[in-house]
Coordinates of C-alpha atoms in Angstrom, one line a residue:
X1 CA 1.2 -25.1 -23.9
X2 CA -0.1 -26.0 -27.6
X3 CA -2.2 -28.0 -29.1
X4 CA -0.6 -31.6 -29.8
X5 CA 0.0 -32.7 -33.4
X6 CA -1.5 -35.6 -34.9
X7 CA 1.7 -37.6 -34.3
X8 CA 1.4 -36.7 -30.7
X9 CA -1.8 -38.0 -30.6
X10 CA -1.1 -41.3 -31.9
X11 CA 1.4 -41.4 -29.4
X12 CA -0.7 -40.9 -26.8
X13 CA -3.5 -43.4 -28.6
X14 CA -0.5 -46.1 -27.8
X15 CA 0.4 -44.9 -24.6
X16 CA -3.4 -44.9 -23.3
X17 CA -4.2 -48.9 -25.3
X18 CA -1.0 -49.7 -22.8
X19 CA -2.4 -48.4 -20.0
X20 CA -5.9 -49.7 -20.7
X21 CA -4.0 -53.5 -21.2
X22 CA -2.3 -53.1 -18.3
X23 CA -5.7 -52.1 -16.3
X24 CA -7.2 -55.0 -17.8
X25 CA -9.5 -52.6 -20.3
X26 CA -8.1 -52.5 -23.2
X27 CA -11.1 -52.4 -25.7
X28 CA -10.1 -55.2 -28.1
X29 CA -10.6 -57.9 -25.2
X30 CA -13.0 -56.5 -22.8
X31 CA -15.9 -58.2 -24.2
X32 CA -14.3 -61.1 -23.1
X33 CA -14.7 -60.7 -19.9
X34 CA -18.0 -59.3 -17.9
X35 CA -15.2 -58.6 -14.8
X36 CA -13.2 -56.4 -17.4
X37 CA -16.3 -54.6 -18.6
X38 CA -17.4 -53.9 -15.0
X39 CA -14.4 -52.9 -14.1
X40 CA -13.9 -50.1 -17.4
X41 CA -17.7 -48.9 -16.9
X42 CA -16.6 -48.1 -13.1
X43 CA -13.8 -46.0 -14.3
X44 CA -16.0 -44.3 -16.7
X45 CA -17.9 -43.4 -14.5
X46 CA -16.9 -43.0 -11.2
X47 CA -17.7 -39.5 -10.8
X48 CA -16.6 -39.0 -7.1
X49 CA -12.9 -39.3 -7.1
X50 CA -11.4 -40.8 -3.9
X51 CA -8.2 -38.9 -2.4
X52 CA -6.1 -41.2 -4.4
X53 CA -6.3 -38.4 -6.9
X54 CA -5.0 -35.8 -4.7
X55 CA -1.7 -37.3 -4.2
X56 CA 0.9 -36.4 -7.3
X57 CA 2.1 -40.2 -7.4
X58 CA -1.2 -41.7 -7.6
X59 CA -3.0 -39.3 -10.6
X60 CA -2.7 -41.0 -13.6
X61 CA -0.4 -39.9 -16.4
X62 CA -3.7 -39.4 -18.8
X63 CA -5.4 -38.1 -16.3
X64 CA -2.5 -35.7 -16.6
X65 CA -2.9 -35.5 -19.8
X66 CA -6.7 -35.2 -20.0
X67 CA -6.1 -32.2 -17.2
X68 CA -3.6 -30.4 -19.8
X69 CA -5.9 -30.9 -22.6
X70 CA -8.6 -28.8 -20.9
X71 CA -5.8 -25.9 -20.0
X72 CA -5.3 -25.2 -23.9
X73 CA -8.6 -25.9 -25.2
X74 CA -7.4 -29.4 -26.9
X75 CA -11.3 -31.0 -27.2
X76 CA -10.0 -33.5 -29.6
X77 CA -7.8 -34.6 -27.1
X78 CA -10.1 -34.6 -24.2
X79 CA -12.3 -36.8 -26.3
X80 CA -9.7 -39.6 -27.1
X81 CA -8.7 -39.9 -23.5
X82 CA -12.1 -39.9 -22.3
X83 CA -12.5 -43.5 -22.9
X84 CA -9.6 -44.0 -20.4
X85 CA -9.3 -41.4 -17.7
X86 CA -11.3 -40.6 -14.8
X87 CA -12.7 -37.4 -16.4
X88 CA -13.2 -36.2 -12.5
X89 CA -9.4 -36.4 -11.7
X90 CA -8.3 -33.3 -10.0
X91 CA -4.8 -32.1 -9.6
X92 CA -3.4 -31.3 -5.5
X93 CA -5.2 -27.9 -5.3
X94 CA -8.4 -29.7 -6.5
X95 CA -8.9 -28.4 -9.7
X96 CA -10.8 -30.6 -12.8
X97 CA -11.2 -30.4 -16.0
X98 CA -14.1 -27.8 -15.9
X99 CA -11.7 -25.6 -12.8
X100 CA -8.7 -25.5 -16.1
X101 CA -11.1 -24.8 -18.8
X102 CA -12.6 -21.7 -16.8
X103 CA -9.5 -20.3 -16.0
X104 CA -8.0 -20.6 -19.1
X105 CA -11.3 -19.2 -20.9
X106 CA -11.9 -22.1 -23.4
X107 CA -15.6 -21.9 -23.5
X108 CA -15.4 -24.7 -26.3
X109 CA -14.0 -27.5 -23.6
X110 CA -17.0 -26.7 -20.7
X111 CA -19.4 -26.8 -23.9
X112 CA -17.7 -30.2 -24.3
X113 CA -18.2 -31.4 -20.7
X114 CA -22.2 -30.0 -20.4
X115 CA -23.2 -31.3 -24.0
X116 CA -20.8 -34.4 -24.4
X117 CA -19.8 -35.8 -21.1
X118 CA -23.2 -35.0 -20.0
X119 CA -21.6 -33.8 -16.7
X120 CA -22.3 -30.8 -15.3
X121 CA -21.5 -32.1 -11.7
X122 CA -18.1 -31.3 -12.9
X123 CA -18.6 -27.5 -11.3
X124 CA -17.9 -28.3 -8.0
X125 CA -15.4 -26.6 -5.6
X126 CA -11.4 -26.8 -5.9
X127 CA -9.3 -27.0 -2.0
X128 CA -10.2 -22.9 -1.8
X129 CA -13.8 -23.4 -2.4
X130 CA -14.1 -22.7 -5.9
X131 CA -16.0 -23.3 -8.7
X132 CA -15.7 -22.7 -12.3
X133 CA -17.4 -19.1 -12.1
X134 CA -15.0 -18.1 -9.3
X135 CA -12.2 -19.5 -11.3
X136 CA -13.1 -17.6 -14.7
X137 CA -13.6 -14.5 -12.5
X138 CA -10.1 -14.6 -10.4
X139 CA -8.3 -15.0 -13.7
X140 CA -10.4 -12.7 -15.9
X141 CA -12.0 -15.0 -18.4
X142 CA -14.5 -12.5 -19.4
X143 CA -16.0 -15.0 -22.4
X144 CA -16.5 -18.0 -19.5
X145 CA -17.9 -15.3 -17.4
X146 CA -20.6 -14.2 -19.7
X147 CA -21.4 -18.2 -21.4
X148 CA -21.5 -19.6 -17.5
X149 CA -24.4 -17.0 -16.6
X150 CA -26.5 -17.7 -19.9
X151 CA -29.6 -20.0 -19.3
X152 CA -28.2 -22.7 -20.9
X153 CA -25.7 -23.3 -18.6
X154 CA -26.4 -22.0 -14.9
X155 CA -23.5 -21.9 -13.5
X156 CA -23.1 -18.5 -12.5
X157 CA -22.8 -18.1 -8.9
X158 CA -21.1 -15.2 -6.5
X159 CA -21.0 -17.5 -3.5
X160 CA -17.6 -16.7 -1.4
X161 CA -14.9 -19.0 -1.5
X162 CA -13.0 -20.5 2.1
X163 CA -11.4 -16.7 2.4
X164 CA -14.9 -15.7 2.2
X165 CA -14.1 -13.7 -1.3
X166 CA -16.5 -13.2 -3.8
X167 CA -15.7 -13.6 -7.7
X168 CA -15.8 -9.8 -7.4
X169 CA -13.3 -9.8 -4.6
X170 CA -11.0 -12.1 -6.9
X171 CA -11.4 -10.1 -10.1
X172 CA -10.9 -7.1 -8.2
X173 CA -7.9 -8.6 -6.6
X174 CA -6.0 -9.5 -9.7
X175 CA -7.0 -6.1 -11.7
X176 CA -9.4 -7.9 -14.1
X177 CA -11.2 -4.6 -15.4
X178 CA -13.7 -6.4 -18.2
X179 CA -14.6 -8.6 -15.6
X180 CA -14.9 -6.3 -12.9
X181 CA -17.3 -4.2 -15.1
X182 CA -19.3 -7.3 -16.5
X183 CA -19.9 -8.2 -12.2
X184 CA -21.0 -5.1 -11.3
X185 CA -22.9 -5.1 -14.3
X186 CA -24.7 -8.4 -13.8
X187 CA -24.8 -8.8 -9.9
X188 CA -26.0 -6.3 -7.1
X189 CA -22.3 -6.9 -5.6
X190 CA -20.8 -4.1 -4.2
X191 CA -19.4 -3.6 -0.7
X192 CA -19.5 -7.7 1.0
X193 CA -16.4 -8.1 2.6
X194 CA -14.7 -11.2 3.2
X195 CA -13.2 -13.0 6.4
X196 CA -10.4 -10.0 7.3
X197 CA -13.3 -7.1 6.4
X198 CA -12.3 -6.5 3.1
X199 CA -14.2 -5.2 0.3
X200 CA -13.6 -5.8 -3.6
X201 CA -13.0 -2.1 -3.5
X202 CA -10.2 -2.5 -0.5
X203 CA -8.5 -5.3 -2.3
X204 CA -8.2 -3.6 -5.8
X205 CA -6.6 -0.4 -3.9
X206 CA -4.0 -2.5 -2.1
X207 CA -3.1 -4.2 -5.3
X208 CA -2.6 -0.7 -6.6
X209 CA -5.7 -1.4 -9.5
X210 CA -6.5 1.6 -10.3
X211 CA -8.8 1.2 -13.2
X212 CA -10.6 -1.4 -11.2
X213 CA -10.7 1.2 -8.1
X214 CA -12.4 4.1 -10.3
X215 CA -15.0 1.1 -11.8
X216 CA -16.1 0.2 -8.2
X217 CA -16.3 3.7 -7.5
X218 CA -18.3 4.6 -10.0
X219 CA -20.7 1.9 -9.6
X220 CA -21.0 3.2 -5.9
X221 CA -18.5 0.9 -3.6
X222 CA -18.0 2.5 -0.1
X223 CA -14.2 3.5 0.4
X224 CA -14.8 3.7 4.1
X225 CA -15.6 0.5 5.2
X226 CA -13.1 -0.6 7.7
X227 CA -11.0 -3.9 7.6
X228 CA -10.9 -6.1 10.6
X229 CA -7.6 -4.3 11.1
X230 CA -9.7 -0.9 11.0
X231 CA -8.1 0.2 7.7
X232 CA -10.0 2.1 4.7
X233 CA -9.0 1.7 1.5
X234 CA -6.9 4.9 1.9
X235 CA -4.7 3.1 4.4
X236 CA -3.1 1.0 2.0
X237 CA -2.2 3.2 -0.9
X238 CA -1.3 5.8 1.3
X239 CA 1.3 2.9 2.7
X240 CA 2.6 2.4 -0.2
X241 CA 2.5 5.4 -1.9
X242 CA 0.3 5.1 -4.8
X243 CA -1.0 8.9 -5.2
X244 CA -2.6 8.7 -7.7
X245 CA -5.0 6.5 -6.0
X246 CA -4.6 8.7 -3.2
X247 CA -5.6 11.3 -4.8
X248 CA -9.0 9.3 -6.5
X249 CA -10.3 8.0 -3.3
X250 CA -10.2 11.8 -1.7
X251 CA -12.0 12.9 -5.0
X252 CA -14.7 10.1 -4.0
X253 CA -15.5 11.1 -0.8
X254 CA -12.7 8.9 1.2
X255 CA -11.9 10.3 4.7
X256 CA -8.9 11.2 5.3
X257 CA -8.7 10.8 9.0
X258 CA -10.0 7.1 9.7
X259 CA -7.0 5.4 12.3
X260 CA -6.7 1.2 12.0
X261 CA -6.0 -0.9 14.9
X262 CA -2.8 0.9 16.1
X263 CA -4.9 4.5 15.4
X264 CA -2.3 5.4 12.4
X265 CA -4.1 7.7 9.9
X266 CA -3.5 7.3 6.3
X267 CA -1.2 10.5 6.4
X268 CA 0.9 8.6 9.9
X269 CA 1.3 5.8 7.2
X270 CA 2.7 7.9 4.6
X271 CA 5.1 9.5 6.6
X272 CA 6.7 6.9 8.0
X273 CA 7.6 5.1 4.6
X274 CA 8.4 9.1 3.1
X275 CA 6.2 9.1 0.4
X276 CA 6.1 12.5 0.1
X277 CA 3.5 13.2 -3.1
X278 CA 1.1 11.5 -0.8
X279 CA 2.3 13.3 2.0
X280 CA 1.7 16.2 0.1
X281 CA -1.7 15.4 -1.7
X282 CA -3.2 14.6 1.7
X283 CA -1.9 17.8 3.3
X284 CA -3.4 19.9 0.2
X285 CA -6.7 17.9 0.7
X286 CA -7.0 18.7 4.6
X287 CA -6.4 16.1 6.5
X288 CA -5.8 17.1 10.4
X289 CA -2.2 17.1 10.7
X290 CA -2.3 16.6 14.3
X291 CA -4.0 13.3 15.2
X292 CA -1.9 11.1 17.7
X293 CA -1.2 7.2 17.2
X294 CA -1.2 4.5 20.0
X295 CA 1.8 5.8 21.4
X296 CA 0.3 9.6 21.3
X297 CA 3.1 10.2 18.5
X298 CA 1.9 12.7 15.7
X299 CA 3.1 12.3 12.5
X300 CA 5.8 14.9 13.4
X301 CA 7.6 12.8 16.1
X302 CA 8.1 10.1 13.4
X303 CA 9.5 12.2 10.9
X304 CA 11.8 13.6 13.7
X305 CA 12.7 9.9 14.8
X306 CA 13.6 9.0 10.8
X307 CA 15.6 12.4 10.4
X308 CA 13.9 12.9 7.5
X309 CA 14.3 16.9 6.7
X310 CA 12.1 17.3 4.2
X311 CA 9.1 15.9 5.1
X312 CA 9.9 17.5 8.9
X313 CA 9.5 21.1 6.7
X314 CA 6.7 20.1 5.2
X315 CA 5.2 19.3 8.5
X316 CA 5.9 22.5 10.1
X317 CA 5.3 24.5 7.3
X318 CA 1.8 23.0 7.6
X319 CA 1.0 24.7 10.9
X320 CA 1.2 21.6 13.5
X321 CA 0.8 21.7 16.9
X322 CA 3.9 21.6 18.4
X323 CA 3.2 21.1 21.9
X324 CA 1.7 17.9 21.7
X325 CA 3.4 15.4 23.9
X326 CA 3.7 11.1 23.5
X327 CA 3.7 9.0 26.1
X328 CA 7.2 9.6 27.7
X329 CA 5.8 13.2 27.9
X330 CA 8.5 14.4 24.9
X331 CA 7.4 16.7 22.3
X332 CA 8.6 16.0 18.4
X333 CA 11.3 19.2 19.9
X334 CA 12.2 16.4 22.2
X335 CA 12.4 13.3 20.1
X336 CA 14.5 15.1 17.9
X337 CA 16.6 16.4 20.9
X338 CA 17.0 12.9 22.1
X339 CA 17.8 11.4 18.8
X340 CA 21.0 14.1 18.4
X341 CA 19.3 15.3 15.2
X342 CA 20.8 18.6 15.3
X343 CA 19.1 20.1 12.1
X344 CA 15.5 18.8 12.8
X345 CA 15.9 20.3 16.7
X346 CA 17.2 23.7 14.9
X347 CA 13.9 23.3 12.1
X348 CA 11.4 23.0 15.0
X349 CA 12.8 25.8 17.3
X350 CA 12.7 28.6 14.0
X351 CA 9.1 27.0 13.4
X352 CA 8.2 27.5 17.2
X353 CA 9.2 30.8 17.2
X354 CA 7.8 32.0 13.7
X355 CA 4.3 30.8 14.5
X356 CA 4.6 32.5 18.0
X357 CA 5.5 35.7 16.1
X358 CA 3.1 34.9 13.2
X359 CA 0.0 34.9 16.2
X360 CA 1.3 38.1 18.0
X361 CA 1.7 39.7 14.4
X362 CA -2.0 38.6 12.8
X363 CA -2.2 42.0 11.1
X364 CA 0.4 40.2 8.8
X365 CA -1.3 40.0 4.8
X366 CA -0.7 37.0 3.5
X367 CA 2.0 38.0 0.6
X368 CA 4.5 37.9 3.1
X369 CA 6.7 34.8 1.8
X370 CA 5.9 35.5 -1.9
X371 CA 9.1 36.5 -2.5
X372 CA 10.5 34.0 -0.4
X373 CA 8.9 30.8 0.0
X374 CA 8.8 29.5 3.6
X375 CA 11.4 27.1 5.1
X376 CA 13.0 26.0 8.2
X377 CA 15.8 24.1 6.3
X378 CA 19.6 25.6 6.9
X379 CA 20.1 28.3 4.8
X380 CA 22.3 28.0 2.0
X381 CA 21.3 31.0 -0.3
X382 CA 24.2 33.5 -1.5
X383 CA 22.7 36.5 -0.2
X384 CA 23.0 35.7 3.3
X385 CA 26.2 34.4 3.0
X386 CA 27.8 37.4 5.0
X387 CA 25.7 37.9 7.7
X388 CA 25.6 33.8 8.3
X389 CA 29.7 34.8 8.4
X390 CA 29.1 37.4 10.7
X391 CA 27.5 34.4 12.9
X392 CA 30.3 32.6 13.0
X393 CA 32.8 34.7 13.8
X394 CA 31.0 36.0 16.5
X395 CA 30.2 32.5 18.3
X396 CA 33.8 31.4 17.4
X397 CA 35.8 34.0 17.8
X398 CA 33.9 36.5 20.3
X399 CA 31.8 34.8 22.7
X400 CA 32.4 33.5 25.7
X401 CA 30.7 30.5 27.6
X402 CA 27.5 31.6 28.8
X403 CA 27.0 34.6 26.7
X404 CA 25.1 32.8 24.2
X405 CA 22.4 31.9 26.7
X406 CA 22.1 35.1 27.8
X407 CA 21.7 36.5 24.3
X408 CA 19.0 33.7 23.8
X409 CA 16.8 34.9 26.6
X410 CA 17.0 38.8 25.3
X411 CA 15.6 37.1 22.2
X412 CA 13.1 35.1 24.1
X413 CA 14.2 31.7 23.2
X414 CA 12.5 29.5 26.2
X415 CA 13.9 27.4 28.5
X416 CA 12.8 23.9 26.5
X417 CA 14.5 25.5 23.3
X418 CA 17.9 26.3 25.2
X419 CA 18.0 22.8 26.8
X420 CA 17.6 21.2 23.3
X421 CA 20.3 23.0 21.1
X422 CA 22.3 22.2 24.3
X423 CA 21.4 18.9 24.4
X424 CA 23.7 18.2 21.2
X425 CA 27.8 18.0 21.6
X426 CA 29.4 18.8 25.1
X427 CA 33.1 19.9 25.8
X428 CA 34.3 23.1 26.6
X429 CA 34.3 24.8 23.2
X430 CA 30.9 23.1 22.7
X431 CA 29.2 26.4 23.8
X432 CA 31.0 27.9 20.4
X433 CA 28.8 25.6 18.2
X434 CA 25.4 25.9 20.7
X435 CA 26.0 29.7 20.1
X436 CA 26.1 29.7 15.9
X437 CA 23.0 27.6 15.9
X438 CA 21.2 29.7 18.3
X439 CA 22.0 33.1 16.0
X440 CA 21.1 31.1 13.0
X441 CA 17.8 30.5 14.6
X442 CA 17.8 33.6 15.2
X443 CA 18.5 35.1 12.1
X444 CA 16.0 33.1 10.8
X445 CA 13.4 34.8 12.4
X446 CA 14.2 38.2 12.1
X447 CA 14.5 37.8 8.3
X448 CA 11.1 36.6 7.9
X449 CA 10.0 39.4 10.1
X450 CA 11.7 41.9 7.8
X451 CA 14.2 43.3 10.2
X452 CA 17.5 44.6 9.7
X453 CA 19.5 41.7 11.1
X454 CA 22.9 43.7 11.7
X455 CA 21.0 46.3 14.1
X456 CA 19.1 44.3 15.5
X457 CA 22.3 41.8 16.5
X458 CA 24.2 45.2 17.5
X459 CA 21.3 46.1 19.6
X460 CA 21.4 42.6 21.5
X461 CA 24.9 42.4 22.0
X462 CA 24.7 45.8 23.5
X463 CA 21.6 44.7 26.0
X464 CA 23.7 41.7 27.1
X465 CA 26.7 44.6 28.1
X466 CA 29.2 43.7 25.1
X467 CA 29.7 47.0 24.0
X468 CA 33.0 45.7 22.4
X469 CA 31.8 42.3 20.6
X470 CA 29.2 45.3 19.4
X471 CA 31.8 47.5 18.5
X472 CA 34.0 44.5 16.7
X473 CA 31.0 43.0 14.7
X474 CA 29.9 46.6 13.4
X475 CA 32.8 49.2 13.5

């Protein structure tokens, strides 16, 4: 919106000596009548408007105009229709002249309202509850900001508004840095929180405000406090997957572990929208991998129920605990099992059986993987390609029924792990495909152990008396 031209304002200088003639106070012929001149000095100054204004029909189309003229800093306007308009119309959210001048940062129209209109009642709250300095803050008007709190004027005020926000919760809110900085600055505001618990800190975080998160940091904002909903500031970011932000609050002592209403952690949050930098940030910083959620799910069960395989590796490769068990007594091995998510169920049985390995073999040095990075994902890598071969033939081609089971239990694959790579497919060749996974498992294992794979398959096949498959698979 511009400023209008001097045509336009002729125009409008004809428009408002209609409007004036058809109020009966049209200047030329007031004196005329003491009932006219009443009637214009009421209108001038009536300065508590009646609900009439509130209605879109009812507000006059100079007040319109008048209201416009204060949203683009138009004084010359403002001061022509000020001798017909109800200079304390308000539009249907309740903001006046002074509301459109704060937000729009035109210091020179509330200097024409204090100094000219002699009307400083004008700063009075809008429908949300508020006033010109809650206005300038929520849209960042730095200038207003800083000419409202000199002496002169007053009108500086952080009073919260019907949410119960502050104008550091709404400068916060829409990632207005300057006036962020100027608050903190000028007010000892730093950690109220408004009706649903939340902080300016919380607010610029969930709006993903970074620069405006470090600021309230710096000047020493809590990121702990808790919303009515029990969520930190981590809660959200982590939701959405802002790691940066992640990353900042950790650096400024956030805790990684708080749980909202439905106990979900920051890392549960992650998780279950796969944002895995944040995933992988909080992991890096510590958090506790195994905390539970209302339903006694860890974050492992969820990634199990979304079949998602990489952030399932990241989890296990993290060292969880995987015997805890939700509230249907089902471990993530059993989620998955149940879900028919054949991979994830063949993931967590290798990472079951290299941790039990890894705590009967603590003599271990920790170089063991440097060569080969640890995974439970299928194995795709060339060099294996022959003996992963060798699997196949020997579950397809050489096995029969229930010799797969027995070769499980020489290998001391447990009961629970049986049931869930049988779990998947049924039929009677269905034992062919149970048998291949449970090798590959297997194989798995006894690489990362640094065994010879091929004697130590001949040596199982020969414990579970088949001399012959032996014989076949190693002439």
């Amino acid at each position: 919106m511009e400023k209008r031209s001097l045509k336009e304002i002729q125009s409008l200088k004809e428009r408002m000596g209609a409007q004036l003639k058809e109020l009966n106070l049209n200047p030329k012929t007031q004196k005329k009548s003491k009932k006219a001149v009443k009637g214009f000095t009421d209108f001038i100054q009536n300065k508590e408007t009646d609900n009439s204004y509130d209605n879109k029909e009812m507000l006059l189309a100079l007040e319109k105009e008048y209201i416009d003229a204060a949203k683009i800093n138009d004084v010359q306007t403002m001061k022509l229709l000020g001798r017909a308009v109800n200079v304390d119309a308000k539009n249907l959210v309740g903001l006046n002249i002074m509301h459109c001048a704060a937000i729009n940062n035109h210091t020179d129209i509330v200097t024409f309202i204090i100094y000219d209109l002699m009307m400083k009642e004008l700063d009075k709250e809008d429908l949300s509850g508020h006033r010109a300095f809650a206005s300038a803050a929520e849209h960042g008007s730095v200038e207003m900001l800083q000419m409202l709190m000199e002496e002169a004027y007053n009108m500086a005020t952080m009073e919260e508004d019907q949410n119960g926000d502050t104008p550091l919760h709404l400068a916060a809110s829409n990632g207005h840095l300057d006036a962020v900085q100027l608050l903190l600055k000028s007010f000892d505001t730093r950690d109220e929180v408004n009706k649903l618990g939340e902080t300016a800190l919380y607010l610029a975080a969930d709006a993903a405000h970074e620069d405006c998160v470090q600021a309230l940091l710096e000047a020493g904002c809590d990121p702990n406090i808790v919303t009515m909903g029990q969520s930190s500031a981590l809660h959200p970011v982590s939701e959405k997957g802002h790691t940066s932000l992640v990353k900042l609050l950790i650096e400024n002592t956030a805790q990684m572990d708080l749980q909202n209403q439905h106990l979900q952690a920051p890392l549960y949050l992650a998780v279950k929208n796969c944002h895995i930098p944040v995933i992988h940030t909080l992991l890096e910083a510590g958090c506790n991998i195994n905390i539970t959620d209302h339903r006694s799910q860890t974050v492992l069960h969820v990634a199990a129920e979304l079949a998602r395989v990489d952030i399932v590796d990241m989890l296990l490769k993290a060292g969880m605990d995987l015997t805890l068990q939700d509230k249907q007594g089902k471990t993530a091995l059993g989620v998955a099992a149940r879900a028919d998510e054949v991979i994830i169920v063949d993931m967590i049985i290798k990472a079951e059986r290299y941790f039990t390995w890894r705590r009967a073999n603590t003599e271990l040095n920790e170089n063991l993987h440097s060569q080969s990075p640890l995974t439970f994902k299928l194995d795709h890598r060339a060099e294996s390609k022959h003996v992963r071969g060798t699997a196949w033939h020997l579950a397809y081609r050489l096995l029969e029924p229930d010799d797969w089971k027995r070769l499980a239990l020489h290998w001391h694959f447990t009961e629970q792990q049986v049931a869930a790579i049988e779990e998947q497919w049924t039929g009677k060749r269905s034992y062919q495909d149970h048998g291949n996974r449970m090798v590959l498992i297997w194989l798995h294992g006894s690489e990362l152990a640094q065994l010879n794979p091929a004697k130590e398959l001949y040596q199982g096949l020969l414990a579970i008396d088949k001399k012959t498959v032996a014989g076949i698979v190693y002439p």
